[in-house]
PDB file of C-alpha atoms in Angstrom:
ATOM      1  CA  UNK H   1       0.000   0.000   0.000  1.00 51.00           C
ATOM      2  CA  UNK H   2       2.795   2.292   0.832  1.00 49.00           C
ATOM      3  CA  UNK H   3       4.365   1.455  -2.509  1.00 49.00           C
ATOM      4  CA  UNK H   4       1.191   2.444  -4.341  1.00 47.00           C
ATOM      5  CA  UNK H   5       1.123   5.736  -2.598  1.00 57.00           C
ATOM      6  CA  UNK H   6       4.720   6.396  -3.446  1.00 52.00           C
ATOM      7  CA  UNK H   7       4.006   5.582  -7.045  1.00 51.00           C
ATOM      8  CA  UNK H   8       1.077   7.986  -7.108  1.00 58.00           C
ATOM      9  CA  UNK H   9       3.244  10.706  -5.614  1.00 54.00           C
ATOM     10  CA  UNK H  10       5.852  10.125  -8.315  1.00 51.00           C
ATOM     11  CA  UNK H  11       3.212  10.351 -11.043  1.00 57.00           C
ATOM     12  CA  UNK H  12       1.850  13.612  -9.634  1.00 59.00           C
ATOM     13  CA  UNK H  13       5.351  14.951  -9.308  1.00 49.00           C
ATOM     14  CA  UNK H  14       6.090  13.995 -12.913  1.00 54.00           C
ATOM     15  CA  UNK H  15       2.942  15.783 -14.149  1.00 55.00           C
ATOM     16  CA  UNK H  16       4.024  18.801 -12.178  1.00 51.00           C
ATOM     17  CA  UNK H  17       7.551  18.807 -13.574  1.00 48.00           C
ATOM     18  CA  UNK H  18       6.722  18.195 -17.249  1.00 50.00           C
ATOM     19  CA  UNK H  19       5.121  21.665 -17.914  1.00 49.00           C
ATOM     20  CA  UNK H  20       7.971  23.332 -16.097  1.00 45.00           C
ATOM     21  CA  UNK H  21      10.429  21.438 -18.241  1.00 48.00           C
ATOM     22  CA  UNK H  22       8.657  22.425 -21.447  1.00 46.00           C
ATOM     23  CA  UNK H  23       8.474  26.076 -20.347  1.00 46.00           C
ATOM     24  CA  UNK H  24      12.137  25.969 -19.496  1.00 46.00           C
ATOM     25  CA  UNK H  25      12.881  24.638 -22.939  1.00 46.00           C
ATOM     26  CA  UNK H  26      10.999  27.519 -24.589  1.00 46.00           C
ATOM     27  CA  UNK H  27      12.710  30.108 -22.462  1.00 43.00           C
ATOM     28  CA  UNK H  28      16.062  28.675 -23.302  1.00 45.00           C
ATOM     29  CA  UNK H  29      15.234  29.131 -27.025  1.00 45.00           C
ATOM     30  CA  UNK H  30      14.821  32.913 -26.649  1.00 44.00           C
ATOM     31  CA  UNK H  31      17.665  33.525 -24.283  1.00 48.00           C
ATOM     32  CA  UNK H  32      20.060  36.411 -25.360  1.00 48.00           C
ATOM     33  CA  UNK H  33      22.819  35.450 -27.616  1.00 48.00           C
ATOM     34  CA  UNK H  34      26.354  35.718 -26.473  1.00 46.00           C
ATOM     35  CA  UNK H  35      28.385  38.930 -26.732  1.00 43.00           C
ATOM     36  CA  UNK H  36      30.285  37.480 -29.617  1.00 42.00           C
ATOM     37  CA  UNK H  37      27.080  37.609 -31.649  1.00 41.00           C
ATOM     38  CA  UNK H  38      26.691  41.338 -30.967  1.00 41.00           C
ATOM     39  CA  UNK H  39      30.289  41.949 -31.912  1.00 39.00           C
ATOM     40  CA  UNK H  40      29.847  39.973 -35.107  1.00 42.00           C
ATOM     41  CA  UNK H  41      26.690  41.935 -35.933  1.00 45.00           C
ATOM     42  CA  UNK H  42      28.486  45.235 -35.301  1.00 43.00           C
ATOM     43  CA  UNK H  43      31.283  44.114 -37.569  1.00 41.00           C
ATOM     44  CA  UNK H  44      28.821  43.222 -40.289  1.00 42.00           C
ATOM     45  CA  UNK H  45      27.183  46.697 -40.070  1.00 47.00           C
ATOM     46  CA  UNK H  46      30.561  48.351 -40.287  1.00 46.00           C
ATOM     47  CA  UNK H  47      31.388  46.190 -43.263  1.00 46.00           C
ATOM     48  CA  UNK H  48      28.119  47.173 -44.973  1.00 43.00           C
ATOM     49  CA  UNK H  49      28.774  50.883 -44.340  1.00 46.00           C
ATOM     50  CA  UNK H  50      32.250  50.554 -45.746  1.00 51.00           C
ATOM     51  CA  UNK H  51      30.887  48.836 -48.846  1.00 52.00           C
ATOM     52  CA  UNK H  52      28.316  51.615 -49.351  1.00 53.00           C
ATOM     53  CA  UNK H  53      30.993  54.277 -49.122  1.00 59.00           C
ATOM     54  CA  UNK H  54      33.076  52.406 -51.644  1.00 59.00           C
ATOM     55  CA  UNK H  55      30.080  52.112 -53.909  1.00 55.00           C
ATOM     56  CA  UNK H  56      29.391  55.821 -53.724  1.00 59.00           C
ATOM     57  CA  UNK H  57      33.017  56.625 -54.388  1.00 63.00           C
ATOM     58  CA  UNK H  58      33.049  54.345 -57.413  1.00 63.00           C
ATOM     59  CA  UNK H  59      29.827  55.896 -58.757  1.00 59.00           C
ATOM     60  CA  UNK H  60      31.189  59.389 -58.301  1.00 65.00           C
ATOM     61  CA  UNK H  61      34.330  58.403 -60.145  1.00 70.00           C
ATOM     62  CA  UNK H  62      32.297  56.876 -62.932  1.00 65.00           C
ATOM     63  CA  UNK H  63      30.191  60.023 -63.172  1.00 65.00           C
ATOM     64  CA  UNK H  64      33.320  62.123 -63.442  1.00 71.00           C
ATOM     65  CA  UNK H  65      34.658  59.829 -66.135  1.00 71.00           C
ATOM     66  CA  UNK H  66      31.343  59.976 -68.019  1.00 66.00           C
ATOM     67  CA  UNK H  67      31.246  63.771 -67.758  1.00 70.00           C
ATOM     68  CA  UNK H  68      34.795  64.002 -69.045  1.00 73.00           C
ATOM     69  CA  UNK H  69      33.976  61.655 -71.912  1.00 69.00           C
ATOM     70  CA  UNK H  70      30.824  63.589 -72.786  1.00 69.00           C
ATOM     71  CA  UNK H  71      32.699  66.882 -72.687  1.00 74.00           C
ATOM     72  CA  UNK H  72      35.394  65.501 -74.953  1.00 71.00           C
ATOM     73  CA  UNK H  73      32.742  64.153 -77.333  1.00 68.00           C
ATOM     74  CA  UNK H  74      30.956  67.506 -77.328  1.00 69.00           C
ATOM     75  CA  UNK H  75      34.171  69.338 -78.167  1.00 70.00           C
ATOM     76  CA  UNK H  76      34.906  66.885 -80.949  1.00 66.00           C
ATOM     77  CA  UNK H  77      31.374  67.243 -82.318  1.00 63.00           C
ATOM     78  CA  UNK H  78      31.609  71.012 -82.119  1.00 63.00           C
ATOM     79  CA  UNK H  79      34.908  70.931 -83.944  1.00 63.00           C
ATOM     80  CA  UNK H  80      33.465  68.726 -86.658  1.00 59.00           C
ATOM     81  CA  UNK H  81      30.372  70.910 -86.840  1.00 55.00           C
ATOM     82  CA  UNK H  82      32.594  73.953 -87.221  1.00 54.00           C
ATOM     83  CA  UNK H  83      34.436  72.315 -90.054  1.00 52.00           C
ATOM     84  CA  UNK H  84      31.177  71.179 -91.581  1.00 50.00           C
ATOM     85  CA  UNK H  85      29.700  74.647 -90.984  1.00 48.00           C
ATOM     86  CA  UNK H  86      32.514  76.142 -92.974  1.00 48.00           C
ATOM     87  CA  UNK H  87      31.709  73.817 -95.819  1.00 47.00           C
ATOM     88  CA  UNK H  88      28.012  74.524 -95.335  1.00 49.00           C
ATOM     89  CA  UNK H  89      28.648  78.259 -95.344  1.00 49.00           C
ATOM     90  CA  UNK H  90      30.622  77.907 -98.515  1.00 55.00           C
ATOM     91  CA  UNK H  91      27.821  75.849 -99.972  1.00 55.00           C
ATOM     92  CA  UNK H  92      25.259  78.383 -98.807  1.00 60.00           C
ATOM     93  CA  UNK H  93      27.303  81.212-100.254  1.00 61.00           C
ATOM     94  CA  UNK H  94      27.599  79.396-103.550  1.00 67.00           C
ATOM     95  CA  UNK H  95      23.891  78.671-103.492  1.00 70.00           C
ATOM     96  CA  UNK H  96      23.171  82.327-102.749  1.00 69.00           C
ATOM     97  CA  UNK H  97      25.356  83.404-105.634  1.00 77.00           C
ATOM     98  CA  UNK H  98      23.550  80.986-107.899  1.00 76.00           C
ATOM     99  CA  UNK H  99      20.194  82.351-106.758  1.00 76.00           C
ATOM    100  CA  UNK H 100      21.355  85.898-107.384  1.00 80.00           C
ATOM    101  CA  UNK H 101      22.605  84.920-110.820  1.00 80.00           C
ATOM    102  CA  UNK H 102      19.273  83.282-111.617  1.00 81.00           C
ATOM    103  CA  UNK H 103      17.364  86.301-110.351  1.00 82.00           C
ATOM    104  CA  UNK H 104      19.553  88.636-112.369  1.00 85.00           C
ATOM    105  CA  UNK H 105      18.855  86.528-115.451  1.00 86.00           C
ATOM    106  CA  UNK H 106      15.109  86.624-114.769  1.00 83.00           C
ATOM    107  CA  UNK H 107      15.225  90.385-114.274  1.00 87.00           C
ATOM    108  CA  UNK H 108      17.121  90.811-117.520  1.00 90.00           C
ATOM    109  CA  UNK H 109      14.502  88.767-119.399  1.00 89.00           C
ATOM    110  CA  UNK H 110      11.713  90.698-117.704  1.00 91.00           C
ATOM    111  CA  UNK H 111      13.269  94.045-118.646  1.00 93.00           C
ATOM    112  CA  UNK H 112      13.789  92.923-122.223  1.00 93.00           C
ATOM    113  CA  UNK H 113      10.151  91.855-122.555  1.00 93.00           C
ATOM    114  CA  UNK H 114       8.791  95.052-120.992  1.00 94.00           C
ATOM    115  CA  UNK H 115      11.010  97.262-123.146  1.00 95.00           C
ATOM    116  CA  UNK H 116       9.662  95.500-126.212  1.00 94.00           C
ATOM    117  CA  UNK H 117       6.103  95.723-124.870  1.00 94.00           C
ATOM    118  CA  UNK H 118       6.266  99.529-124.619  1.00 96.00           C
ATOM    119  CA  UNK H 119       6.158  99.682-128.407  1.00 95.00           C
ATOM    120  CA  UNK H 120       2.724  98.046-128.348  1.00 95.00           C
ATOM    121  CA  UNK H 121       1.187 100.355-125.731  1.00 96.00           C
ATOM    122  CA  UNK H 122      -0.225 102.777-128.348  1.00 95.00           C
ATOM    123  CA  UNK H 123      -2.098  99.863-129.911  1.00 95.00           C
ATOM    124  CA  UNK H 124      -2.984  97.634-126.936  1.00 94.00           C
ATOM    125  CA  UNK H 125      -2.685 100.048-124.026  1.00 96.00           C
ATOM    126  CA  UNK H 126      -1.159  99.174-120.670  1.00 96.00           C
ATOM    127  CA  UNK H 127      -2.432  95.613-120.848  1.00 94.00           C
ATOM    128  CA  UNK H 128      -1.243  92.052-120.687  1.00 91.00           C
ATOM    129  CA  UNK H 129      -1.738  91.836-124.425  1.00 92.00           C
ATOM    130  CA  UNK H 130       1.012  94.395-124.939  1.00 94.00           C
ATOM    131  CA  UNK H 131       3.283  92.323-122.693  1.00 93.00           C
ATOM    132  CA  UNK H 132       2.434  89.183-124.679  1.00 91.00           C
ATOM    133  CA  UNK H 133       3.436  90.950-127.873  1.00 92.00           C
ATOM    134  CA  UNK H 134       6.692  92.048-126.294  1.00 92.00           C
ATOM    135  CA  UNK H 135       7.409  88.518-125.047  1.00 91.00           C
ATOM    136  CA  UNK H 136       6.831  87.055-128.497  1.00 91.00           C
ATOM    137  CA  UNK H 137       9.161  89.586-130.077  1.00 90.00           C
ATOM    138  CA  UNK H 138      11.803  88.864-127.435  1.00 88.00           C
ATOM    139  CA  UNK H 139      11.572  85.113-127.945  1.00 87.00           C
ATOM    140  CA  UNK H 140       9.883  84.295-124.606  1.00 83.00           C
ATOM    141  CA  UNK H 141       6.228  83.702-125.486  1.00 78.00           C
ATOM    142  CA  UNK H 142       5.596  81.163-122.726  1.00 70.00           C
ATOM    143  CA  UNK H 143       6.756  83.088-119.649  1.00 70.00           C
ATOM    144  CA  UNK H 144       4.245  85.922-119.590  1.00 69.00           C
ATOM    145  CA  UNK H 145       1.728  84.432-117.164  1.00 68.00           C
ATOM    146  CA  UNK H 146       4.283  83.328-114.591  1.00 75.00           C
ATOM    147  CA  UNK H 147       6.584  86.335-114.831  1.00 84.00           C
ATOM    148  CA  UNK H 148       3.955  89.109-114.821  1.00 87.00           C
ATOM    149  CA  UNK H 149       1.231  88.205-112.306  1.00 87.00           C
ATOM    150  CA  UNK H 150       0.399  91.906-111.818  1.00 89.00           C
ATOM    151  CA  UNK H 151      -0.652  92.224-115.449  1.00 88.00           C
ATOM    152  CA  UNK H 152      -0.583  95.625-117.113  1.00 93.00           C
ATOM    153  CA  UNK H 153       0.653  97.404-113.992  1.00 95.00           C
ATOM    154  CA  UNK H 154       4.006  95.681-114.472  1.00 94.00           C
ATOM    155  CA  UNK H 155       4.364  97.619-117.697  1.00 96.00           C
ATOM    156  CA  UNK H 156       3.353 100.919-116.051  1.00 96.00           C
ATOM    157  CA  UNK H 157       5.733 100.393-113.133  1.00 96.00           C
ATOM    158  CA  UNK H 158       8.541  99.496-115.504  1.00 96.00           C
ATOM    159  CA  UNK H 159       7.935 102.625-117.557  1.00 97.00           C
ATOM    160  CA  UNK H 160       7.875 104.891-114.491  1.00 96.00           C
ATOM    161  CA  UNK H 161      11.003 103.340-113.068  1.00 95.00           C
ATOM    162  CA  UNK H 162      12.807 103.649-116.367  1.00 96.00           C
ATOM    163  CA  UNK H 163      11.805 107.296-116.800  1.00 97.00           C
ATOM    164  CA  UNK H 164      12.754 108.148-113.215  1.00 96.00           C
ATOM    165  CA  UNK H 165      16.171 106.586-113.702  1.00 96.00           C
ATOM    166  CA  UNK H 166      16.710 108.564-116.901  1.00 96.00           C
ATOM    167  CA  UNK H 167      15.729 111.797-115.148  1.00 97.00           C
ATOM    168  CA  UNK H 168      18.048 111.149-112.209  1.00 96.00           C
ATOM    169  CA  UNK H 169      20.904 110.408-114.590  1.00 95.00           C
ATOM    170  CA  UNK H 170      20.232 113.705-116.346  1.00 96.00           C
ATOM    171  CA  UNK H 171      20.153 115.604-113.051  1.00 95.00           C
ATOM    172  CA  UNK H 172      23.415 113.996-112.004  1.00 94.00           C
ATOM    173  CA  UNK H 173      25.056 115.173-115.210  1.00 94.00           C
ATOM    174  CA  UNK H 174      23.759 118.728-114.759  1.00 93.00           C
ATOM    175  CA  UNK H 175      24.977 118.990-111.177  1.00 92.00           C
ATOM    176  CA  UNK H 176      28.050 116.765-111.427  1.00 90.00           C
ATOM    177  CA  UNK H 177      26.440 114.224-109.151  1.00 89.00           C
ATOM    178  CA  UNK H 178      25.126 116.890-106.803  1.00 85.00           C
ATOM    179  CA  UNK H 179      28.467 118.603-106.271  1.00 88.00           C
ATOM    180  CA  UNK H 180      27.728 121.665-108.411  1.00 89.00           C
ATOM    181  CA  UNK H 181      25.531 124.336-106.867  1.00 89.00           C
ATOM    182  CA  UNK H 182      22.309 125.168-108.691  1.00 89.00           C
ATOM    183  CA  UNK H 183      21.931 128.875-109.436  1.00 88.00           C
ATOM    184  CA  UNK H 184      18.111 128.946-109.539  1.00 91.00           C
ATOM    185  CA  UNK H 185      16.624 126.073-107.511  1.00 89.00           C
ATOM    186  CA  UNK H 186      13.044 127.006-108.414  1.00 91.00           C
ATOM    187  CA  UNK H 187      13.708 126.896-112.132  1.00 93.00           C
ATOM    188  CA  UNK H 188      15.644 123.673-111.624  1.00 94.00           C
ATOM    189  CA  UNK H 189      12.563 122.093-110.070  1.00 94.00           C
ATOM    190  CA  UNK H 190      10.302 123.352-112.857  1.00 95.00           C
ATOM    191  CA  UNK H 191      12.598 122.003-115.557  1.00 96.00           C
ATOM    192  CA  UNK H 192      12.961 118.647-113.807  1.00 96.00           C
ATOM    193  CA  UNK H 193       9.180 118.158-113.549  1.00 96.00           C
ATOM    194  CA  UNK H 194       8.748 119.259-117.152  1.00 96.00           C
ATOM    195  CA  UNK H 195      11.428 116.855-118.344  1.00 96.00           C
ATOM    196  CA  UNK H 196       9.717 114.013-116.510  1.00 97.00           C
ATOM    197  CA  UNK H 197       6.291 114.788-117.978  1.00 96.00           C
ATOM    198  CA  UNK H 198       7.777 115.092-121.463  1.00 96.00           C
ATOM    199  CA  UNK H 199       8.548 111.393-121.248  1.00 97.00           C
ATOM    200  CA  UNK H 200       4.821 110.653-120.980  1.00 96.00           C
ATOM    201  CA  UNK H 201       3.955 112.538-124.196  1.00 96.00           C
ATOM    202  CA  UNK H 202       4.304 109.473-126.509  1.00 96.00           C
ATOM    203  CA  UNK H 203       1.720 107.658-124.342  1.00 96.00           C
ATOM    204  CA  UNK H 204      -0.546 110.588-123.504  1.00 96.00           C
ATOM    205  CA  UNK H 205      -3.640 108.966-125.014  1.00 95.00           C
ATOM    206  CA  UNK H 206      -3.139 105.807-122.947  1.00 96.00           C
ATOM    207  CA  UNK H 207      -1.940 107.534-119.784  1.00 96.00           C
ATOM    208  CA  UNK H 208      -5.382 107.752-118.094  1.00 96.00           C
ATOM    209  CA  UNK H 209      -5.423 103.945-118.179  1.00 96.00           C
ATOM    210  CA  UNK H 210      -1.998 103.908-116.539  1.00 96.00           C
ATOM    211  CA  UNK H 211      -3.176 106.298-113.834  1.00 95.00           C
ATOM    212  CA  UNK H 212      -6.179 104.055-113.184  1.00 94.00           C
ATOM    213  CA  UNK H 213      -3.854 101.085-112.666  1.00 95.00           C
ATOM    214  CA  UNK H 214      -1.632 103.139-110.368  1.00 94.00           C
ATOM    215  CA  UNK H 215      -4.654 104.121-108.266  1.00 91.00           C
ATOM    216  CA  UNK H 216      -5.621 100.528-107.509  1.00 92.00           C
ATOM    217  CA  UNK H 217      -5.001  99.666-103.828  1.00 91.00           C
ATOM    218  CA  UNK H 218      -2.812  96.631-104.512  1.00 92.00           C
ATOM    219  CA  UNK H 219      -0.489  98.791-106.632  1.00 92.00           C
ATOM    220  CA  UNK H 220      -0.346 101.791-104.303  1.00 88.00           C
ATOM    221  CA  UNK H 221       2.845 100.804-102.402  1.00 89.00           C
ATOM    222  CA  UNK H 222       4.940 100.481-105.561  1.00 91.00           C
ATOM    223  CA  UNK H 223       3.501 103.602-107.187  1.00 91.00           C
ATOM    224  CA  UNK H 224       3.883 105.713-104.046  1.00 89.00           C
ATOM    225  CA  UNK H 225       7.437 104.524-103.531  1.00 90.00           C
ATOM    226  CA  UNK H 226       8.343 105.610-107.050  1.00 93.00           C
ATOM    227  CA  UNK H 227       6.807 109.069-106.541  1.00 92.00           C
ATOM    228  CA  UNK H 228       8.451 109.671-103.159  1.00 89.00           C
ATOM    229  CA  UNK H 229      11.821 108.527-104.416  1.00 92.00           C
ATOM    230  CA  UNK H 230      11.544 110.744-107.497  1.00 94.00           C
ATOM    231  CA  UNK H 231      10.644 113.935-105.620  1.00 93.00           C
ATOM    232  CA  UNK H 232      13.455 113.310-103.153  1.00 90.00           C
ATOM    233  CA  UNK H 233      15.953 112.919-105.991  1.00 93.00           C
ATOM    234  CA  UNK H 234      14.762 116.133-107.633  1.00 94.00           C
ATOM    235  CA  UNK H 235      14.957 118.092-104.378  1.00 90.00           C
ATOM    236  CA  UNK H 236      18.345 116.658-103.553  1.00 91.00           C
ATOM    237  CA  UNK H 237      19.954 117.608-106.853  1.00 93.00           C
ATOM    238  CA  UNK H 238      18.318 121.035-106.691  1.00 90.00           C
ATOM    239  CA  UNK H 239      20.461 121.704-103.630  1.00 88.00           C
ATOM    240  CA  UNK H 240      17.984 120.911-100.863  1.00 82.00           C
ATOM    241  CA  UNK H 241      20.257 119.349 -98.240  1.00 75.00           C
ATOM    242  CA  UNK H 242      18.452 120.744 -95.222  1.00 70.00           C
ATOM    243  CA  UNK H 243      17.561 118.556 -92.272  1.00 61.00           C
ATOM    244  CA  UNK H 244      14.806 120.743 -90.802  1.00 61.00           C
ATOM    245  CA  UNK H 245      11.067 120.083 -90.844  1.00 60.00           C
ATOM    246  CA  UNK H 246      10.812 121.823 -94.208  1.00 68.00           C
ATOM    247  CA  UNK H 247      12.551 118.806 -95.734  1.00 72.00           C
ATOM    248  CA  UNK H 248       9.284 116.894 -95.677  1.00 73.00           C
ATOM    249  CA  UNK H 249       7.116 119.882 -96.525  1.00 77.00           C
ATOM    250  CA  UNK H 250       8.994 120.668 -99.723  1.00 82.00           C
ATOM    251  CA  UNK H 251       8.847 117.079-100.917  1.00 85.00           C
ATOM    252  CA  UNK H 252       5.154 116.671-100.234  1.00 84.00           C
ATOM    253  CA  UNK H 253       4.540 120.008-101.933  1.00 87.00           C
ATOM    254  CA  UNK H 254       6.545 119.005-104.984  1.00 91.00           C
ATOM    255  CA  UNK H 255       4.734 115.656-105.254  1.00 91.00           C
ATOM    256  CA  UNK H 256       1.387 117.463-105.081  1.00 90.00           C
ATOM    257  CA  UNK H 257       2.385 119.933-107.796  1.00 92.00           C
ATOM    258  CA  UNK H 258       3.628 117.089-109.997  1.00 94.00           C
ATOM    259  CA  UNK H 259       0.301 115.266-109.797  1.00 93.00           C
ATOM    260  CA  UNK H 260      -1.696 118.457-110.358  1.00 93.00           C
ATOM    261  CA  UNK H 261       0.383 119.234-113.428  1.00 95.00           C
ATOM    262  CA  UNK H 262       0.011 115.665-114.667  1.00 95.00           C
ATOM    263  CA  UNK H 263      -3.776 115.942-114.548  1.00 94.00           C
ATOM    264  CA  UNK H 264      -3.671 119.306-116.300  1.00 95.00           C
ATOM    265  CA  UNK H 265      -1.320 117.840-118.882  1.00 96.00           C
ATOM    266  CA  UNK H 266      -3.859 115.194-119.894  1.00 95.00           C
ATOM    267  CA  UNK H 267      -6.429 117.853-120.712  1.00 94.00           C
ATOM    268  CA  UNK H 268      -4.065 120.284-122.392  1.00 95.00           C
ATOM    269  CA  UNK H 269      -4.448 120.629-126.162  1.00 94.00           C
ATOM    270  CA  UNK H 270      -2.204 123.661-126.585  1.00 95.00           C
ATOM    271  CA  UNK H 271       0.762 123.431-128.986  1.00 94.00           C
ATOM    272  CA  UNK H 272       3.723 121.875-127.267  1.00 93.00           C
ATOM    273  CA  UNK H 273       1.695 121.748-124.034  1.00 95.00           C
ATOM    274  CA  UNK H 274       2.589 125.371-123.420  1.00 96.00           C
ATOM    275  CA  UNK H 275      -0.328 125.848-121.049  1.00 96.00           C
ATOM    276  CA  UNK H 276       0.807 122.888-118.993  1.00 96.00           C
ATOM    277  CA  UNK H 277       4.271 124.366-118.494  1.00 96.00           C
ATOM    278  CA  UNK H 278       2.723 127.718-117.626  1.00 96.00           C
ATOM    279  CA  UNK H 279       0.482 125.986-115.121  1.00 95.00           C
ATOM    280  CA  UNK H 280       3.518 124.265-113.630  1.00 95.00           C
ATOM    281  CA  UNK H 281       5.425 127.543-113.311  1.00 94.00           C
ATOM    282  CA  UNK H 282       2.480 129.250-111.634  1.00 93.00           C
ATOM    283  CA  UNK H 283       2.012 126.435-109.119  1.00 91.00           C
ATOM    284  CA  UNK H 284       5.691 126.585-108.220  1.00 91.00           C
ATOM    285  CA  UNK H 285       5.522 130.335-107.689  1.00 89.00           C
ATOM    286  CA  UNK H 286       2.447 129.935-105.537  1.00 87.00           C
ATOM    287  CA  UNK H 287       4.192 127.305-103.456  1.00 83.00           C
ATOM    288  CA  UNK H 288       7.096 129.673-102.821  1.00 79.00           C
ATOM    289  CA  UNK H 289       4.730 132.497-101.904  1.00 78.00           C
ATOM    290  CA  UNK H 290       2.794 130.198 -99.609  1.00 74.00           C
ATOM    291  CA  UNK H 291       5.968 129.152 -97.863  1.00 69.00           C
ATOM    292  CA  UNK H 292       7.018 132.769 -97.427  1.00 69.00           C
ATOM    293  CA  UNK H 293       3.590 133.666 -96.044  1.00 67.00           C
ATOM    294  CA  UNK H 294       3.561 130.777 -93.629  1.00 61.00           C
ATOM    295  CA  UNK H 295       7.047 131.638 -92.438  1.00 62.00           C
ATOM    296  CA  UNK H 296       5.653 134.931 -91.117  1.00 64.00           C
ATOM    297  CA  UNK H 297       3.266 133.045 -88.844  1.00 60.00           C
ATOM    298  CA  UNK H 298       5.262 130.639 -86.741  1.00 55.00           C
ATOM    299  CA  UNK H 299       2.246 128.847 -85.279  1.00 53.00           C
ATOM    300  CA  UNK H 300       0.603 128.315 -88.651  1.00 51.00           C
ATOM    301  CA  UNK H 301       3.891 127.165 -90.134  1.00 53.00           C
ATOM    302  CA  UNK H 302       4.334 124.477 -87.483  1.00 58.00           C
ATOM    303  CA  UNK H 303       0.738 123.336 -87.979  1.00 57.00           C
ATOM    304  CA  UNK H 304       1.183 122.836 -91.726  1.00 54.00           C
ATOM    305  CA  UNK H 305       4.611 121.324 -91.264  1.00 56.00           C
ATOM    306  CA  UNK H 306       3.347 118.790 -88.747  1.00 58.00           C
ATOM    307  CA  UNK H 307       0.559 117.783 -91.114  1.00 55.00           C
ATOM    308  CA  UNK H 308       2.889 117.368 -94.083  1.00 53.00           C
ATOM    309  CA  UNK H 309       5.563 115.675 -92.020  1.00 54.00           C
ATOM    310  CA  UNK H 310       3.148 113.171 -90.514  1.00 55.00           C
ATOM    311  CA  UNK H 311       1.774 112.225 -93.918  1.00 51.00           C
ATOM    312  CA  UNK H 312       5.216 111.906 -95.463  1.00 52.00           C
ATOM    313  CA  UNK H 313       6.746 109.947 -92.575  1.00 53.00           C
ATOM    314  CA  UNK H 314       3.765 107.604 -92.438  1.00 52.00           C
ATOM    315  CA  UNK H 315       4.015 106.858 -96.157  1.00 49.00           C
ATOM    316  CA  UNK H 316       7.765 106.394 -95.903  1.00 50.00           C
ATOM    317  CA  UNK H 317       7.502 104.017 -92.958  1.00 50.00           C
ATOM    318  CA  UNK H 318       4.760 101.954 -94.595  1.00 44.00           C
ATOM    319  CA  UNK H 319       6.885 101.532 -97.706  1.00 44.00           C
ATOM    320  CA  UNK H 320      10.114 101.008 -95.793  1.00 45.00           C
ATOM    321  CA  UNK H 321      11.853 103.806 -97.651  1.00 46.00           C
ATOM    322  CA  UNK H 322      14.975 105.580 -96.497  1.00 47.00           C
ATOM    323  CA  UNK H 323      16.284 108.933 -97.668  1.00 42.00           C
ATOM    324  CA  UNK H 324      19.634 109.148 -95.959  1.00 45.00           C
ATOM    325  CA  UNK H 325      22.208 110.378 -98.430  1.00 50.00           C
ATOM    326  CA  UNK H 326      25.923 110.784 -97.965  1.00 42.00           C
TER     327      UNK H 326
END
């Protein structure tokens, strides 16, 4: 009996010790590691930090090498581009010279056709038909439509430009290219306007048609540029080298008188257009008297001058004209 009781006590003791043993086993599994483990872990961290620093250093070195390589490549490319640009510039210059040569050739053909077309103005007027006749005579019958899109106005503009150039050449000869002083500037102006209108006499019957073409809005810039340039040339060679406000006033006044005389000229049936030249002389005298009268009233003078100057400057700026002479 005593043995049974001892056995029961052993069993109860075993049941009591088994959970404690298992708990002890679990606790032993999570016990702190030895100090050597901490030292090893610290060493590993230091090793990782060292590797990261090395990595950064290598990347920085690689970036420097890449930058140096890119800079060298850029310099080489720039050098090659410079060499190529020189060749390109030469090619562009040659191309530009070729374009200028082609344009000069086209202009020469155009001038030849228009010169020939002037002979047909009395019969066909200032029309495309006259240009067609001139092209056929010049040996270029197929270029009329592409070369003269402005139609009959091309012929009018050519005629005006040609006459203006002839007048300027004549004025240069009379004044030795503007170096010789003109004794009577007023008479010089009268004779210059008369000489220019004399060039229209062979086409007087067809000139109203030319004036109608000139008056069309799309042709106004070219026509106005020719008039402003002409009056400036006449005033310049007459000795007008002033730089005051009267510079504009005199040119606008001369342009107005020219157009008034041109209209009178178309209606004049007197022999040799004597009445036209008398009309021109009277208008010039009146202009001088008007200028003298206005000069006595300073306020009125500035008012008229500002009006003329504004109109002249506006027209000049619109057309992009310059009148600076050496």
